[in-house]
Short mmCIF file of C-alpha atoms in Angstrom, two decimals:
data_model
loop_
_atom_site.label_atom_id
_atom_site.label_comp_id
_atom_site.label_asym_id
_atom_site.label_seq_id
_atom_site.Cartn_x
_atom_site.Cartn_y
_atom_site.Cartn_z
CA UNK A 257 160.71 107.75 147.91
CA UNK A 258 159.29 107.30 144.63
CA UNK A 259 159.26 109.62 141.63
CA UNK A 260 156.17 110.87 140.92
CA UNK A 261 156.52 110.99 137.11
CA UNK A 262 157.60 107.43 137.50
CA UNK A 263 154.15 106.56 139.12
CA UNK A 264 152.22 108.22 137.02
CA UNK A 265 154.04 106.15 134.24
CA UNK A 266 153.14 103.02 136.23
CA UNK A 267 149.58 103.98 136.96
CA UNK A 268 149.40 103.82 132.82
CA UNK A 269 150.77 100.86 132.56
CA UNK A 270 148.59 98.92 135.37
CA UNK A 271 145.71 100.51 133.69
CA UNK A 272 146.86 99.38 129.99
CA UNK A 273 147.60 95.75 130.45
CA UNK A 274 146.66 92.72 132.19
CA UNK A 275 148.79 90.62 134.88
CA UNK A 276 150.30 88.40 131.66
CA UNK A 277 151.40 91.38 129.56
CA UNK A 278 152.61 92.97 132.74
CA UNK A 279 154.81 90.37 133.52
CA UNK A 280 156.34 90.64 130.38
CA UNK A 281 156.91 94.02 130.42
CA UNK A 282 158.41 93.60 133.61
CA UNK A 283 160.98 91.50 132.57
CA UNK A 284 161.72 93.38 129.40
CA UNK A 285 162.01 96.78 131.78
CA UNK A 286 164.41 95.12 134.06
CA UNK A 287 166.67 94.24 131.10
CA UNK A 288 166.41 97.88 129.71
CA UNK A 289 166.90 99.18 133.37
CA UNK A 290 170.02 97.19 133.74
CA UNK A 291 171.21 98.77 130.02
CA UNK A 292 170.64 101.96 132.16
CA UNK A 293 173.56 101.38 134.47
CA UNK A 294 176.12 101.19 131.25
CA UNK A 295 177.76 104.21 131.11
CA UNK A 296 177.46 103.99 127.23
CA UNK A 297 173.68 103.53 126.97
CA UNK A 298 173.19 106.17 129.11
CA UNK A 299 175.54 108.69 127.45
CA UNK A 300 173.71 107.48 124.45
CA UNK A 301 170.29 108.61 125.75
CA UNK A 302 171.42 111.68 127.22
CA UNK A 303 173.45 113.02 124.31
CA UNK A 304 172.78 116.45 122.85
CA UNK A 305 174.67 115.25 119.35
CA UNK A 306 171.79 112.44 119.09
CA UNK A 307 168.43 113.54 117.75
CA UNK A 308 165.32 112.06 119.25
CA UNK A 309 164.40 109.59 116.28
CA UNK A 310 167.51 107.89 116.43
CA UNK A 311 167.33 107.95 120.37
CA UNK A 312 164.03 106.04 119.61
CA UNK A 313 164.99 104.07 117.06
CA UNK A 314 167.89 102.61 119.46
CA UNK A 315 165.77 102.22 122.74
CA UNK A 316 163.25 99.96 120.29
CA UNK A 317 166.41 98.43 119.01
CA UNK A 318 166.82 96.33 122.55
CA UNK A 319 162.80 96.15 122.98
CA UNK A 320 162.03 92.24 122.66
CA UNK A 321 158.61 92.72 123.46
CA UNK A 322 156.55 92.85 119.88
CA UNK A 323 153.26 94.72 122.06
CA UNK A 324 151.96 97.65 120.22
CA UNK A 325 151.53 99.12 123.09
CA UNK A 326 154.45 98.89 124.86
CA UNK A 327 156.30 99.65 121.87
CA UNK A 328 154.02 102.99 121.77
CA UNK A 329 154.58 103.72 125.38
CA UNK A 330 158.77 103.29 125.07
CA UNK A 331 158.43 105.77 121.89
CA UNK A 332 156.37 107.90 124.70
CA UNK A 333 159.51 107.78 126.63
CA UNK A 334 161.21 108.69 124.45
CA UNK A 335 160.04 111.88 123.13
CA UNK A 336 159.57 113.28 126.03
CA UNK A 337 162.83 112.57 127.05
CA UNK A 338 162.22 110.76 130.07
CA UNK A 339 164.26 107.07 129.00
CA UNK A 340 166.44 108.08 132.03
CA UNK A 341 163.41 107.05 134.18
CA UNK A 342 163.40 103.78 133.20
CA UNK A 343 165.09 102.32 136.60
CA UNK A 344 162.30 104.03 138.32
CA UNK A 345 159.79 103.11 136.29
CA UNK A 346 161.04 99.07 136.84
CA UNK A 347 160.95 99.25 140.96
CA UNK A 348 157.95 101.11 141.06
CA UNK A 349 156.07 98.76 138.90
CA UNK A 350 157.87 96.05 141.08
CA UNK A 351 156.52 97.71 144.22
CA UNK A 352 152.77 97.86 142.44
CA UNK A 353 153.38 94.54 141.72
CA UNK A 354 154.80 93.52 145.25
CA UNK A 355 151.48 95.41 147.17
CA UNK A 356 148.90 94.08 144.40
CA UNK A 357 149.74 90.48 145.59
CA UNK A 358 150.42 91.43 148.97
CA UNK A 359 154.00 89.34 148.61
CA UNK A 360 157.44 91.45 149.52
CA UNK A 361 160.95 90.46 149.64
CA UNK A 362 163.68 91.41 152.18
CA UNK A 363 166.98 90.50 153.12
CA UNK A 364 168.55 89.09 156.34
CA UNK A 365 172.21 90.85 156.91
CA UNK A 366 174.47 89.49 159.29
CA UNK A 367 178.40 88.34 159.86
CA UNK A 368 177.58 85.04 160.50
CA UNK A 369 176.01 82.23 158.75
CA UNK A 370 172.62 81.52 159.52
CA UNK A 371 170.65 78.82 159.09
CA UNK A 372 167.39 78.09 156.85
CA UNK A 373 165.04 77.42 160.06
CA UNK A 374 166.31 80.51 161.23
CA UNK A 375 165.09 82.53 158.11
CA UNK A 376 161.86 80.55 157.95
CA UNK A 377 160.70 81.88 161.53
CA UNK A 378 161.85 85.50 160.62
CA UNK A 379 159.46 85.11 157.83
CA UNK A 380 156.78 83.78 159.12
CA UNK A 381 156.68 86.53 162.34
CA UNK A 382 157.29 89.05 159.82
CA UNK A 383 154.52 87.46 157.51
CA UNK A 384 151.99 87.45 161.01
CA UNK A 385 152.83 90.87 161.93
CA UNK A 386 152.18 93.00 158.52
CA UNK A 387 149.45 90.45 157.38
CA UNK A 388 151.19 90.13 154.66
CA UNK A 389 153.66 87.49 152.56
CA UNK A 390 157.04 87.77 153.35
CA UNK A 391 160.34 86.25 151.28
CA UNK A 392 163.88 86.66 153.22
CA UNK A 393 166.94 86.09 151.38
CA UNK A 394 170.50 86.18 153.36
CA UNK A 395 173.41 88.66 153.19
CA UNK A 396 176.87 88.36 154.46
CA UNK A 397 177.51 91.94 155.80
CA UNK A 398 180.24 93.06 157.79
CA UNK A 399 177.86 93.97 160.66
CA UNK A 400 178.33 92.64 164.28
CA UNK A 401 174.80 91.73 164.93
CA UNK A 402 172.04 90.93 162.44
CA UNK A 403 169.82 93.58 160.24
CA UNK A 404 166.52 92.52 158.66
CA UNK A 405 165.54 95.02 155.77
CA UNK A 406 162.27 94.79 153.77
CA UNK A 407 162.61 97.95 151.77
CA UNK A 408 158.79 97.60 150.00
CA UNK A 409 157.40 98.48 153.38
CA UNK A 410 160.29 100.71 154.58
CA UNK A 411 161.41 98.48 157.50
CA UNK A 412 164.69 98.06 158.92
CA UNK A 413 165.26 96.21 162.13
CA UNK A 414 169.11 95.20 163.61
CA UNK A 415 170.45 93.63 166.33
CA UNK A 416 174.15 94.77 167.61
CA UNK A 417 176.46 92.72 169.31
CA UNK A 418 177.97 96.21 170.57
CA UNK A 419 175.02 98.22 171.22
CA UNK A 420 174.28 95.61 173.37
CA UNK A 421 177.28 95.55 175.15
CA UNK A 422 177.23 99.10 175.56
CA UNK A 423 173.82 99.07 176.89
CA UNK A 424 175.00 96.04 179.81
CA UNK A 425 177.99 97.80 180.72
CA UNK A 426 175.76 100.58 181.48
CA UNK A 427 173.09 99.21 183.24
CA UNK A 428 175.98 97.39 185.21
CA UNK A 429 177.68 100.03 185.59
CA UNK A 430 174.07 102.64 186.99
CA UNK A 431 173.75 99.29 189.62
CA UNK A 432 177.31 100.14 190.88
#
C-alpha cells in the first residue's frame, strides 16, 4: 500500500512536468532512492546534530538534475523533513508511470530454468487478460513449482509441485 504523503508528492509532480522532465526526474529519484538504502545517507538525513540548511545543502549536493523546479521541490523535501520518503516517492511515481502507459513489469519465480517461449506466452495471456502490457522477467527461487508476481496490479499466482501432490494423494486417497 502506498503512502499517502508520497502520492500527494507524486500528484505534484505529474501535475508540474511533462513526460520528458519526468523521465528525468525519475532517473535522478532512483539514484537518490538508492543513496537512501546507505546507512550513512540516511543517518545523515535523520540526524538531530544536522540543521536543516546543511541537510539541504547535501541532498542538492547529489541532485544532477539543473530543473528549477525540481531543485525547488527537493528543498520542499527537505524542510519539511520528509527526504526519508524519497523511496516512496520513486515507486509511486513508477507505478503512475507504469498505469499512465498501461505497461507493468513482473517476475516469473521458479527452481527450474525456463525457457524464453515459455515467458512470452505468460505474457501475452497475462497481457489478454488485464488488457493491459505486460513485461516478465525470470527468477531463480528456491520454490518447487513456479510463482508469477506482477506487484503494480497486486497479483500473485503459483504453481506447487507439493500442493499438488498433496491434493492427488487426497483425491486418491477419498476414491479408496
Amino acid at each position: 500500500m502506498s503512502n499517502p504523503i508520497a502520492s500527494r508528492y507524486v500528484k505534484a509532480l505529474l501535475k508540474s512536468f511533462d513526460d520528458v522532465e519526468l523521465k528525468k526526474i525519475f532517473l535522478t529519484l532512483e539514484e537518490l532512492s538508492s543513496a537512501c538504502k546507505l546507512n550513512k545517507f540516511t543517518n545523515i538525513i535523520n540526524s538531530p546534530d544536522i540543521d536543516s540548511e546543511k541537510r539541504e545543502k547535501f541532498i542538492l549536493s547529489l541532485n544532477e538534475n539543473d530543473n528549477k523546479k525540481f531543485v525547488n521541490f527537493l528543498k520542499l523535501l527537505s524542510q519539511n523533513n520528509r527526504l526519508e520518503l524519497i523511496p516512496e516517492i520513486c515507486d509511486e511515481l513508477k507505478y503512475q508511470e507504469a498505469v499512465k502507459s498501461n505497461q507493468f513489469s513482473g517476475v516469473v519465480m521458479c527452481d527450474f530454468d525456463i525457457s524464453e517461449q515459455k515467458i512470452k506466452t505468460l505474457e501475452k495471456s497475462f497481457s489478454k487478460k488485464f488488457n493491459s502490457t505486460i513485461k516478465l522477467h525470470k527468477s531463480t527461487l528456491e520454490y518447487p513449482g513456479v510463482k508469477v508476481k506482477i506487484d503494480d496490479l497486486g497479483l500473485e499466482v503459483s504453481f506447487s509441485l507439493e500442493r499438488l501432490k498433496a491434493k492427488m494423494s487426497e483425491y486418491i486417497l477419498k476414491a479408496i
